């Protein structure tokens, strides 16, 4: 029996030694030390031994069990260590690799122009107000001296939603809303940037959706020369000190008199070129003195208050300032186009 035990020990240790797999080591444990294992079955025969032999064999059996257990544990630990090292090596991060560059975005050219214009007027004491893009017929037209069926409505082809609701065709309704909100007895000095909509066919200079910035100044004794002064500052700040402006008579139902403002052409220094179509002047915006009907409808007494208003298209201004040839470039979001102006 002692020989049997010794043989089991030698065999088990040899197997452990050769095995390089943790799972197989578990199998070896079961095969030798488990309930049906070979060491256990040898020990079952202990009953047949004499009293003197039993403790001696028992002690030996224990020693064999301990030896096998110890070498199993040692081997498992060793294999685990190797596996861990291998894993660490595989998962190692090379901190010396160069990083992937992050693409930087920037504000849209139109956003930049609008913010630039806003800042300019805020600097002259105007506040920024917003109004709804889905507007009532009343604020978009009637409050602006454009009754239903007035022929001048045809100047702005409109997307109607219902008989009385429409997509605003201009930012001018914000004029009427602001004057109304101010109650007729305080000065108003505001600009209103935002989107407007017209039933135009899109081409290089037309878009069914574009932006406008409205301006309104109402107070006692506001004169045409105030309008001219503000617009002159605007033109010089926006396009350069060497620019002149001129006001030409025009027509808008909500201003009287109405004007259109031109700036002198920079390309030809006023001599006439293809950009200014030979005239030396480029049209920039519409403006005028607020019509008495518009003032009184909004609660301002035209005998006491007067005002000027203007409306401009930031797309047009950006196109002139940066030489953009097609208005659709603002809306098609071609990164190659937009990127050119990140540092503009
Ligand atoms: N709302 C006018 C337009 O869209 C522009 C304008 C605004 C003209 C204010 C005069 C005064 O054409």
mmCIF file of N, CA and C in Angstrom, residues 207-341:
data_model
loop_
_atom_site.group_PDB
_atom_site.id
_atom_site.type_symbol
_atom_site.label_atom_id
_atom_site.label_comp_id
_atom_site.label_asym_id
_atom_site.label_seq_id
_atom_site.Cartn_x
_atom_site.Cartn_y
_atom_site.Cartn_z
ATOM 1 N N UNK A 207 -33.962 83.257 -52.421
ATOM 2 C CA UNK A 207 -34.160 82.056 -51.618
ATOM 3 C C UNK A 207 -35.529 82.155 -50.957
ATOM 4 N N UNK A 208 -36.222 81.020 -50.841
ATOM 5 C CA UNK A 208 -37.565 81.057 -50.234
ATOM 6 C C UNK A 208 -37.476 81.329 -48.731
ATOM 7 N N UNK A 209 -36.278 81.151 -48.197
ATOM 8 C CA UNK A 209 -36.066 81.493 -46.790
ATOM 9 C C UNK A 209 -34.744 82.235 -46.689
ATOM 10 N N UNK A 210 -34.765 83.356 -46.027
ATOM 11 C CA UNK A 210 -33.510 84.109 -45.832
ATOM 12 C C UNK A 210 -33.602 84.878 -44.534
ATOM 13 N N UNK A 211 -32.644 85.754 -44.263
ATOM 14 C CA UNK A 211 -32.697 86.475 -42.988
ATOM 15 C C UNK A 211 -32.795 87.974 -43.243
ATOM 16 N N UNK A 212 -33.307 88.650 -42.251
ATOM 17 C CA UNK A 212 -33.362 90.116 -42.300
ATOM 18 C C UNK A 212 -32.981 90.656 -40.936
ATOM 19 N N UNK A 213 -32.537 91.898 -40.925
ATOM 20 C CA UNK A 213 -32.402 92.606 -39.655
ATOM 21 C C UNK A 213 -33.165 93.913 -39.785
ATOM 22 N N UNK A 214 -34.126 94.057 -38.923
ATOM 23 C CA UNK A 214 -34.977 95.237 -38.915
ATOM 24 C C UNK A 214 -34.390 96.243 -37.934
ATOM 25 N N UNK A 215 -34.610 97.517 -38.171
ATOM 26 C CA UNK A 215 -34.208 98.527 -37.184
ATOM 27 C C UNK A 215 -35.327 99.527 -37.005
ATOM 28 N N UNK A 216 -35.515 100.003 -35.797
ATOM 29 C CA UNK A 216 -36.575 100.991 -35.554
ATOM 30 C C UNK A 216 -36.139 101.929 -34.437
ATOM 31 N N UNK A 217 -36.305 103.217 -34.704
ATOM 32 C CA UNK A 217 -36.053 104.207 -33.653
ATOM 33 C C UNK A 217 -37.219 105.181 -33.622
ATOM 34 N N UNK A 218 -37.969 105.184 -32.540
ATOM 35 C CA UNK A 218 -39.107 106.097 -32.392
ATOM 36 C C UNK A 218 -38.870 106.938 -31.153
ATOM 37 N N UNK A 219 -39.031 108.248 -31.314
ATOM 38 C CA UNK A 219 -38.850 109.153 -30.169
ATOM 39 C C UNK A 219 -39.460 110.500 -30.572
ATOM 40 N N UNK A 220 -39.391 111.462 -29.680
ATOM 41 C CA UNK A 220 -39.806 112.800 -30.094
ATOM 42 C C UNK A 220 -38.666 113.390 -30.945
ATOM 43 N N UNK A 221 -39.014 114.037 -32.013
ATOM 44 C CA UNK A 221 -38.044 114.738 -32.869
ATOM 45 C C UNK A 221 -37.026 113.835 -33.567
ATOM 46 N N UNK A 222 -37.403 112.642 -33.932
ATOM 47 C CA UNK A 222 -36.476 111.846 -34.756
ATOM 48 C C UNK A 222 -36.607 112.317 -36.201
ATOM 49 N N UNK A 223 -35.469 112.596 -36.842
ATOM 50 C CA UNK A 223 -35.500 113.174 -38.180
ATOM 51 C C UNK A 223 -34.800 112.273 -39.194
ATOM 52 N N UNK A 224 -35.014 112.558 -40.423
ATOM 53 C CA UNK A 224 -34.384 111.826 -41.524
ATOM 54 C C UNK A 224 -32.854 111.873 -41.406
ATOM 55 N N UNK A 225 -32.342 112.990 -40.922
ATOM 56 C CA UNK A 225 -30.887 113.111 -40.807
ATOM 57 C C UNK A 225 -30.352 112.124 -39.746
ATOM 58 N N UNK A 226 -31.187 111.790 -38.738
ATOM 59 C CA UNK A 226 -30.766 110.772 -37.764
ATOM 60 C C UNK A 226 -30.612 109.417 -38.452
ATOM 61 N N UNK A 227 -31.590 109.140 -39.323
ATOM 62 C CA UNK A 227 -31.520 107.887 -40.091
ATOM 63 C C UNK A 227 -30.236 107.855 -40.923
ATOM 64 N N UNK A 228 -29.992 108.944 -41.616
ATOM 65 C CA UNK A 228 -28.823 108.986 -42.495
ATOM 66 C C UNK A 228 -27.536 108.824 -41.685
ATOM 67 N N UNK A 229 -27.476 109.464 -40.526
ATOM 68 C CA UNK A 229 -26.282 109.369 -39.687
ATOM 69 C C UNK A 229 -26.021 107.945 -39.221
ATOM 70 N N UNK A 230 -27.097 107.287 -38.755
ATOM 71 C CA UNK A 230 -26.949 105.902 -38.257
ATOM 72 C C UNK A 230 -26.526 104.981 -39.400
ATOM 73 N N UNK A 231 -27.151 105.156 -40.570
ATOM 74 C CA UNK A 231 -26.819 104.279 -41.700
ATOM 75 C C UNK A 231 -25.396 104.521 -42.205
ATOM 76 N N UNK A 232 -24.952 105.747 -42.113
ATOM 77 C CA UNK A 232 -23.594 106.075 -42.547
ATOM 78 C C UNK A 232 -22.566 105.374 -41.630
ATOM 79 N N UNK A 233 -22.838 105.425 -40.332
ATOM 80 C CA UNK A 233 -21.944 104.741 -39.382
ATOM 81 C C UNK A 233 -21.939 103.240 -39.674
ATOM 82 N N UNK A 234 -23.151 102.705 -39.888
ATOM 83 C CA UNK A 234 -23.269 101.273 -40.186
ATOM 84 C C UNK A 234 -22.439 100.899 -41.422
ATOM 85 N N UNK A 235 -22.608 101.670 -42.506
ATOM 86 C CA UNK A 235 -21.919 101.349 -43.761
ATOM 87 C C UNK A 235 -20.402 101.417 -43.601
ATOM 88 N N UNK A 236 -19.929 102.412 -42.881
ATOM 89 C CA UNK A 236 -18.478 102.576 -42.726
ATOM 90 C C UNK A 236 -17.889 101.489 -41.837
ATOM 91 N N UNK A 237 -18.609 101.142 -40.775
ATOM 92 C CA UNK A 237 -18.106 100.075 -39.876
ATOM 93 C C UNK A 237 -18.112 98.724 -40.589
ATOM 94 N N UNK A 238 -19.131 98.514 -41.404
ATOM 95 C CA UNK A 238 -19.317 97.207 -42.030
ATOM 96 C C UNK A 238 -18.404 97.031 -43.237
ATOM 97 N N UNK A 239 -18.275 98.108 -44.037
ATOM 98 C CA UNK A 239 -17.565 97.955 -45.308
ATOM 99 C C UNK A 239 -16.285 98.768 -45.402
ATOM 100 N N UNK A 240 -16.011 99.591 -44.430
ATOM 101 C CA UNK A 240 -14.774 100.373 -44.479
ATOM 102 C C UNK A 240 -15.048 101.868 -44.510
ATOM 103 N N UNK A 241 -14.123 102.625 -43.886
ATOM 104 C CA UNK A 241 -14.298 104.074 -43.756
ATOM 105 C C UNK A 241 -14.316 104.815 -45.082
ATOM 106 N N UNK A 242 -13.788 104.161 -46.130
ATOM 107 C CA UNK A 242 -13.719 104.837 -47.423
ATOM 108 C C UNK A 242 -15.036 104.749 -48.193
ATOM 109 N N UNK A 243 -16.068 104.168 -47.588
ATOM 110 C CA UNK A 243 -17.339 104.034 -48.301
ATOM 111 C C UNK A 243 -18.261 105.235 -48.062
ATOM 112 N N UNK A 244 -18.915 105.646 -49.135
ATOM 113 C CA UNK A 244 -19.956 106.668 -49.000
ATOM 114 C C UNK A 244 -21.313 106.001 -49.119
ATOM 115 N N UNK A 245 -22.331 106.678 -48.603
ATOM 116 C CA UNK A 245 -23.680 106.162 -48.824
ATOM 117 C C UNK A 245 -24.497 107.215 -49.571
ATOM 118 N N UNK A 246 -25.554 106.728 -50.214
ATOM 119 C CA UNK A 246 -26.522 107.688 -50.776
ATOM 120 C C UNK A 246 -27.921 107.104 -50.579
ATOM 121 N N UNK A 247 -28.881 107.995 -50.407
ATOM 122 C CA UNK A 247 -30.263 107.566 -50.240
ATOM 123 C C UNK A 247 -31.029 107.933 -51.505
ATOM 124 N N UNK A 248 -31.743 106.940 -52.019
ATOM 125 C CA UNK A 248 -32.562 107.161 -53.227
ATOM 126 C C UNK A 248 -34.022 107.046 -52.845
ATOM 127 N N UNK A 249 -34.913 107.842 -53.426
ATOM 128 C CA UNK A 249 -36.336 107.695 -53.117
ATOM 129 C C UNK A 249 -36.835 106.306 -53.501
ATOM 130 N N UNK A 250 -37.712 105.789 -52.678
ATOM 131 C CA UNK A 250 -38.251 104.460 -52.964
ATOM 132 C C UNK A 250 -39.667 104.396 -52.404
ATOM 133 N N UNK A 251 -40.236 103.198 -52.344
ATOM 134 C CA UNK A 251 -41.570 103.089 -51.759
ATOM 135 C C UNK A 251 -41.683 101.862 -50.859
ATOM 136 N N UNK A 252 -42.116 102.058 -49.635
ATOM 137 C CA UNK A 252 -42.590 100.995 -48.749
ATOM 138 C C UNK A 252 -43.862 101.531 -48.103
ATOM 139 N N UNK A 253 -44.867 100.714 -47.965
ATOM 140 C CA UNK A 253 -46.148 101.210 -47.435
ATOM 141 C C UNK A 253 -46.034 101.707 -45.997
ATOM 142 N N UNK A 254 -45.043 101.232 -45.268
ATOM 143 C CA UNK A 254 -44.958 101.571 -43.837
ATOM 144 C C UNK A 254 -43.991 102.703 -43.538
ATOM 145 N N UNK A 255 -43.378 103.276 -44.583
ATOM 146 C CA UNK A 255 -42.505 104.432 -44.352
ATOM 147 C C UNK A 255 -42.859 105.552 -45.330
ATOM 148 N N UNK A 256 -42.691 106.764 -44.865
ATOM 149 C CA UNK A 256 -42.973 107.928 -45.724
ATOM 150 C C UNK A 256 -42.165 109.116 -45.232
ATOM 151 N N UNK A 257 -41.207 109.638 -45.918
ATOM 152 C CA UNK A 257 -40.753 109.102 -47.208
ATOM 153 C C UNK A 257 -39.976 107.783 -47.044
ATOM 154 N N UNK A 258 -39.868 107.058 -48.157
ATOM 155 C CA UNK A 258 -39.111 105.808 -48.166
ATOM 156 C C UNK A 258 -37.849 105.989 -48.994
ATOM 157 N N UNK A 259 -36.819 105.294 -48.595
ATOM 158 C CA UNK A 259 -35.564 105.394 -49.355
ATOM 159 C C UNK A 259 -34.922 104.027 -49.521
ATOM 160 N N UNK A 260 -34.008 103.965 -50.450
ATOM 161 C CA UNK A 260 -33.143 102.809 -50.542
ATOM 162 C C UNK A 260 -31.720 103.320 -50.369
ATOM 163 N N UNK A 261 -30.933 102.583 -49.607
ATOM 164 C CA UNK A 261 -29.572 103.055 -49.359
ATOM 165 C C UNK A 261 -28.585 102.293 -50.239
ATOM 166 N N UNK A 262 -27.703 103.034 -50.869
ATOM 167 C CA UNK A 262 -26.613 102.429 -51.650
ATOM 168 C C UNK A 262 -25.290 102.746 -50.969
ATOM 169 N N UNK A 263 -24.306 101.872 -51.155
ATOM 170 C CA UNK A 263 -22.942 102.236 -50.755
ATOM 171 C C UNK A 263 -22.083 102.333 -52.006
ATOM 172 N N UNK A 264 -21.053 103.152 -51.921
ATOM 173 C CA UNK A 264 -20.189 103.292 -53.087
ATOM 174 C C UNK A 264 -19.443 101.981 -53.333
ATOM 175 N N UNK A 265 -19.217 101.697 -54.599
ATOM 176 C CA UNK A 265 -18.587 100.427 -54.981
ATOM 177 C C UNK A 265 -17.080 100.493 -54.711
ATOM 178 N N UNK A 266 -16.596 99.482 -54.017
ATOM 179 C CA UNK A 266 -15.179 99.483 -53.660
ATOM 180 C C UNK A 266 -14.319 98.968 -54.813
ATOM 181 N N UNK A 267 -14.921 98.053 -55.565
ATOM 182 C CA UNK A 267 -14.161 97.413 -56.642
ATOM 183 C C UNK A 267 -13.653 98.480 -57.634
ATOM 184 N N UNK A 268 -14.557 99.398 -58.020
ATOM 185 C CA UNK A 268 -14.181 100.376 -59.054
ATOM 186 C C UNK A 268 -14.037 101.788 -58.468
ATOM 187 N N UNK A 269 -14.094 101.889 -57.147
ATOM 188 C CA UNK A 269 -14.014 103.203 -56.489
ATOM 189 C C UNK A 269 -15.053 104.176 -57.050
ATOM 190 N N UNK A 270 -16.229 103.665 -57.382
ATOM 191 C CA UNK A 270 -17.309 104.534 -57.842
ATOM 192 C C UNK A 270 -17.296 104.827 -59.338
ATOM 193 N N UNK A 271 -16.318 104.259 -60.057
ATOM 194 C CA UNK A 271 -16.234 104.576 -61.483
ATOM 195 C C UNK A 271 -17.227 103.774 -62.312
ATOM 196 N N UNK A 272 -17.627 102.610 -61.801
ATOM 197 C CA UNK A 272 -18.545 101.762 -62.552
ATOM 198 C C UNK A 272 -17.880 100.473 -62.992
ATOM 199 N N UNK A 273 -18.415 99.320 -62.548
ATOM 200 C CA UNK A 273 -17.861 98.019 -62.954
ATOM 201 C C UNK A 273 -18.999 96.999 -63.009
ATOM 202 N N UNK A 274 -18.658 95.739 -63.234
ATOM 203 C CA UNK A 274 -19.722 94.741 -63.405
ATOM 204 C C UNK A 274 -20.444 94.469 -62.078
ATOM 205 N N UNK A 275 -19.741 94.595 -60.966
ATOM 206 C CA UNK A 275 -20.370 94.338 -59.667
ATOM 207 C C UNK A 275 -21.464 95.373 -59.382
ATOM 208 N N UNK A 276 -21.161 96.649 -59.654
ATOM 209 C CA UNK A 276 -22.157 97.699 -59.399
ATOM 210 C C UNK A 276 -22.952 98.007 -60.669
ATOM 211 N N UNK A 277 -22.832 97.162 -61.628
ATOM 212 C CA UNK A 277 -23.537 97.305 -62.922
ATOM 213 C C UNK A 277 -23.317 98.688 -63.537
ATOM 214 N N UNK A 278 -22.107 99.152 -63.403
ATOM 215 C CA UNK A 278 -21.742 100.401 -64.081
ATOM 216 C C UNK A 278 -22.143 101.675 -63.357
ATOM 217 N N UNK A 279 -22.870 101.550 -62.255
ATOM 218 C CA UNK A 279 -23.401 102.769 -61.623
ATOM 219 C C UNK A 279 -22.461 103.359 -60.569
ATOM 220 N N UNK A 280 -21.523 102.538 -60.086
ATOM 221 C CA UNK A 280 -20.638 103.008 -59.013
ATOM 222 C C UNK A 280 -21.270 102.859 -57.633
ATOM 223 N N UNK A 281 -22.541 102.403 -57.578
ATOM 224 C CA UNK A 281 -23.243 102.257 -56.295
ATOM 225 C C UNK A 281 -23.863 100.872 -56.160
ATOM 226 N N UNK A 282 -23.904 100.372 -54.942
ATOM 227 C CA UNK A 282 -24.504 99.054 -54.708
ATOM 228 C C UNK A 282 -25.634 99.198 -53.689
ATOM 229 N N UNK A 283 -26.786 98.624 -54.039
ATOM 230 C CA UNK A 283 -27.949 98.736 -53.156
ATOM 231 C C UNK A 283 -27.782 97.821 -51.935
ATOM 232 N N UNK A 284 -28.061 98.397 -50.765
ATOM 233 C CA UNK A 284 -27.839 97.626 -49.537
ATOM 234 C C UNK A 284 -29.118 97.371 -48.745
ATOM 235 N N UNK A 285 -29.954 98.396 -48.566
ATOM 236 C CA UNK A 285 -31.124 98.184 -47.710
ATOM 237 C C UNK A 285 -32.233 99.181 -47.996
ATOM 238 N N UNK A 286 -33.416 98.892 -47.424
ATOM 239 C CA UNK A 286 -34.564 99.777 -47.527
ATOM 240 C C UNK A 286 -34.785 100.461 -46.193
ATOM 241 N N UNK A 287 -35.290 101.696 -46.241
ATOM 242 C CA UNK A 287 -35.487 102.426 -44.993
ATOM 243 C C UNK A 287 -36.491 103.554 -45.216
ATOM 244 N N UNK A 288 -36.734 104.313 -44.174
ATOM 245 C CA UNK A 288 -37.625 105.462 -44.313
ATOM 246 C C UNK A 288 -38.099 105.954 -42.961
ATOM 247 N N UNK A 289 -38.916 107.024 -43.013
ATOM 248 C CA UNK A 289 -39.507 107.544 -41.779
ATOM 249 C C UNK A 289 -40.815 106.790 -41.534
ATOM 250 N N UNK A 290 -40.997 106.333 -40.305
ATOM 251 C CA UNK A 290 -42.170 105.494 -40.000
ATOM 252 C C UNK A 290 -43.465 106.241 -40.365
ATOM 253 N N UNK A 291 -44.315 105.571 -41.121
ATOM 254 C CA UNK A 291 -45.571 106.177 -41.581
ATOM 255 C C UNK A 291 -46.461 106.522 -40.382
ATOM 256 N N UNK A 292 -47.098 107.702 -40.413
ATOM 257 C CA UNK A 292 -47.965 108.080 -39.286
ATOM 258 C C UNK A 292 -49.030 107.020 -38.961
ATOM 259 N N UNK A 293 -49.556 106.371 -39.992
ATOM 260 C CA UNK A 293 -50.552 105.309 -39.753
ATOM 261 C C UNK A 293 -49.994 104.172 -38.910
ATOM 262 N N UNK A 294 -48.714 103.831 -39.141
ATOM 263 C CA UNK A 294 -48.080 102.728 -38.398
ATOM 264 C C UNK A 294 -47.884 103.142 -36.942
ATOM 265 N N UNK A 295 -47.460 104.392 -36.749
ATOM 266 C CA UNK A 295 -47.277 104.899 -35.382
ATOM 267 C C UNK A 295 -48.611 104.885 -34.627
ATOM 268 N N UNK A 296 -49.647 105.453 -35.241
ATOM 269 C CA UNK A 296 -50.895 105.582 -34.487
ATOM 270 C C UNK A 296 -51.560 104.225 -34.249
ATOM 271 N N UNK A 297 -51.459 103.322 -35.187
ATOM 272 C CA UNK A 297 -52.009 101.979 -34.974
ATOM 273 C C UNK A 297 -51.369 101.288 -33.767
ATOM 274 N N UNK A 298 -50.069 101.559 -33.569
ATOM 275 C CA UNK A 298 -49.354 100.912 -32.458
ATOM 276 C C UNK A 298 -49.448 101.741 -31.175
ATOM 277 N N UNK A 299 -50.227 102.819 -31.226
ATOM 278 C CA UNK A 299 -50.465 103.585 -29.995
ATOM 279 C C UNK A 299 -49.558 104.791 -29.800
ATOM 280 N N UNK A 300 -48.796 105.151 -30.832
ATOM 281 C CA UNK A 300 -47.931 106.341 -30.727
ATOM 282 C C UNK A 300 -48.581 107.511 -31.480
ATOM 283 N N UNK A 301 -48.692 108.649 -30.837
ATOM 284 C CA UNK A 301 -49.303 109.818 -31.472
ATOM 285 C C UNK A 301 -48.315 110.438 -32.472
ATOM 286 N N UNK A 302 -48.639 110.380 -33.770
ATOM 287 C CA UNK A 302 -47.699 110.884 -34.792
ATOM 288 C C UNK A 302 -47.468 112.405 -34.701
ATOM 289 N N UNK A 303 -48.302 113.085 -33.944
ATOM 290 C CA UNK A 303 -48.054 114.516 -33.755
ATOM 291 C C UNK A 303 -46.964 114.762 -32.717
ATOM 292 N N UNK A 304 -46.726 113.780 -31.894
ATOM 293 C CA UNK A 304 -45.698 113.933 -30.846
ATOM 294 C C UNK A 304 -44.456 113.113 -31.191
ATOM 295 N N UNK A 305 -44.685 111.894 -31.688
ATOM 296 C CA UNK A 305 -43.567 110.977 -31.956
ATOM 297 C C UNK A 305 -43.288 110.855 -33.446
ATOM 298 N N UNK A 306 -42.040 110.646 -33.758
ATOM 299 C CA UNK A 306 -41.667 110.304 -35.136
ATOM 300 C C UNK A 306 -40.595 109.233 -35.053
ATOM 301 N N UNK A 307 -40.268 108.632 -36.171
ATOM 302 C CA UNK A 307 -39.266 107.569 -36.097
ATOM 303 C C UNK A 307 -38.739 107.197 -37.461
ATOM 304 N N UNK A 308 -37.648 106.447 -37.456
ATOM 305 C CA UNK A 308 -37.171 105.872 -38.715
ATOM 306 C C UNK A 308 -37.071 104.367 -38.576
ATOM 307 N N UNK A 309 -37.121 103.708 -39.716
ATOM 308 C CA UNK A 309 -37.004 102.247 -39.730
ATOM 309 C C UNK A 309 -36.144 101.848 -40.912
ATOM 310 N N UNK A 310 -35.504 100.712 -40.776
ATOM 311 C CA UNK A 310 -34.742 100.169 -41.910
ATOM 312 C C UNK A 310 -34.790 98.655 -41.863
ATOM 313 N N UNK A 311 -34.557 98.037 -43.008
ATOM 314 C CA UNK A 311 -34.524 96.583 -43.058
ATOM 315 C C UNK A 311 -33.451 96.148 -44.032
ATOM 316 N N UNK A 312 -32.620 95.196 -43.592
ATOM 317 C CA UNK A 312 -31.526 94.758 -44.478
ATOM 318 C C UNK A 312 -31.428 93.239 -44.506
ATOM 319 N N UNK A 313 -30.779 92.727 -45.523
ATOM 320 C CA UNK A 313 -30.591 91.284 -45.653
ATOM 321 C C UNK A 313 -29.135 90.922 -45.378
ATOM 322 N N UNK A 314 -28.867 90.229 -44.258
ATOM 323 C CA UNK A 314 -27.490 89.836 -43.944
ATOM 324 C C UNK A 314 -26.828 89.001 -45.039
ATOM 325 N N UNK A 315 -27.619 88.200 -45.770
ATOM 326 C CA UNK A 315 -27.005 87.415 -46.859
ATOM 327 C C UNK A 315 -26.369 88.359 -47.886
ATOM 328 N N UNK A 316 -27.146 89.375 -48.255
ATOM 329 C CA UNK A 316 -26.652 90.315 -49.267
ATOM 330 C C UNK A 316 -25.388 91.005 -48.764
ATOM 331 N N UNK A 317 -25.411 91.371 -47.505
ATOM 332 C CA UNK A 317 -24.247 92.061 -46.943
ATOM 333 C C UNK A 317 -23.028 91.137 -46.920
ATOM 334 N N UNK A 318 -23.261 89.877 -46.528
ATOM 335 C CA UNK A 318 -22.151 88.914 -46.519
ATOM 336 C C UNK A 318 -21.648 88.656 -47.939
ATOM 337 N N UNK A 319 -22.564 88.588 -48.889
ATOM 338 C CA UNK A 319 -22.170 88.334 -50.277
ATOM 339 C C UNK A 319 -21.284 89.468 -50.801
ATOM 340 N N UNK A 320 -21.657 90.693 -50.466
ATOM 341 C CA UNK A 320 -20.870 91.841 -50.926
ATOM 342 C C UNK A 320 -19.540 91.920 -50.196
ATOM 343 N N UNK A 321 -19.588 91.650 -48.898
ATOM 344 C CA UNK A 321 -18.376 91.803 -48.102
ATOM 345 C C UNK A 321 -17.330 90.723 -48.426
ATOM 346 N N UNK A 322 -17.813 89.513 -48.690
ATOM 347 C CA UNK A 322 -16.875 88.399 -48.899
ATOM 348 C C UNK A 322 -16.875 87.847 -50.315
ATOM 349 N N UNK A 323 -17.616 88.512 -51.210
ATOM 350 C CA UNK A 323 -17.611 88.055 -52.601
ATOM 351 C C UNK A 323 -18.275 86.702 -52.803
ATOM 352 N N UNK A 324 -19.295 86.382 -52.011
ATOM 353 C CA UNK A 324 -20.037 85.132 -52.218
ATOM 354 C C UNK A 324 -20.963 85.336 -53.414
ATOM 355 N N UNK A 325 -20.896 84.389 -54.379
ATOM 356 C CA UNK A 325 -21.598 84.624 -55.642
ATOM 357 C C UNK A 325 -23.017 84.054 -55.647
ATOM 358 N N UNK A 326 -23.294 83.074 -54.775
ATOM 359 C CA UNK A 326 -24.583 82.389 -54.846
ATOM 360 C C UNK A 326 -25.187 82.281 -53.439
ATOM 361 N N UNK A 327 -26.381 82.832 -53.268
ATOM 362 C CA UNK A 327 -27.015 82.869 -51.938
ATOM 363 C C UNK A 327 -27.256 81.460 -51.387
ATOM 364 N N UNK A 328 -27.416 80.478 -52.296
ATOM 365 C CA UNK A 328 -27.699 79.111 -51.843
ATOM 366 C C UNK A 328 -26.541 78.511 -51.057
ATOM 367 N N UNK A 329 -25.350 79.099 -51.231
ATOM 368 C CA UNK A 329 -24.192 78.576 -50.487
ATOM 369 C C UNK A 329 -24.371 78.709 -48.976
ATOM 370 N N UNK A 330 -25.207 79.653 -48.563
ATOM 371 C CA UNK A 330 -25.419 79.832 -47.124
ATOM 372 C C UNK A 330 -26.218 78.689 -46.507
ATOM 373 N N UNK A 331 -26.986 77.992 -47.349
ATOM 374 C CA UNK A 331 -27.916 77.009 -46.787
ATOM 375 C C UNK A 331 -27.571 75.566 -47.108
ATOM 376 N N UNK A 332 -26.611 75.348 -48.046
ATOM 377 C CA UNK A 332 -26.356 73.965 -48.436
ATOM 378 C C UNK A 332 -25.292 73.313 -47.558
ATOM 379 N N UNK A 333 -24.688 74.087 -46.674
ATOM 380 C CA UNK A 333 -23.760 73.555 -45.673
ATOM 381 C C UNK A 333 -22.618 72.717 -46.238
ATOM 382 N N UNK A 334 -22.038 73.191 -47.307
ATOM 383 C CA UNK A 334 -20.829 72.557 -47.825
ATOM 384 C C UNK A 334 -19.667 73.029 -46.936
ATOM 385 N N UNK A 335 -19.077 72.048 -46.231
ATOM 386 C CA UNK A 335 -18.031 72.382 -45.268
ATOM 387 C C UNK A 335 -16.889 73.173 -45.919
ATOM 388 N N UNK A 336 -16.609 72.828 -47.190
ATOM 389 C CA UNK A 336 -15.481 73.513 -47.873
ATOM 390 C C UNK A 336 -15.763 75.002 -48.007
ATOM 391 N N UNK A 337 -17.029 75.339 -48.237
ATOM 392 C CA UNK A 337 -17.421 76.755 -48.321
ATOM 393 C C UNK A 337 -17.345 77.388 -46.922
ATOM 394 N N UNK A 338 -17.971 76.730 -45.968
ATOM 395 C CA UNK A 338 -18.082 77.316 -44.617
ATOM 396 C C UNK A 338 -16.709 77.523 -43.972
ATOM 397 N N UNK A 339 -15.817 76.544 -44.221
ATOM 398 C CA UNK A 339 -14.494 76.604 -43.576
ATOM 399 C C UNK A 339 -13.684 77.846 -43.952
ATOM 400 N N UNK A 340 -13.927 78.322 -45.186
ATOM 401 C CA UNK A 340 -13.140 79.484 -45.635
ATOM 402 C C UNK A 340 -13.330 80.693 -44.746
ATOM 403 N N UNK A 341 -14.451 80.717 -44.032
ATOM 404 C CA UNK A 341 -14.782 81.934 -43.288
ATOM 405 C C UNK A 341 -14.607 81.785 -41.781
#
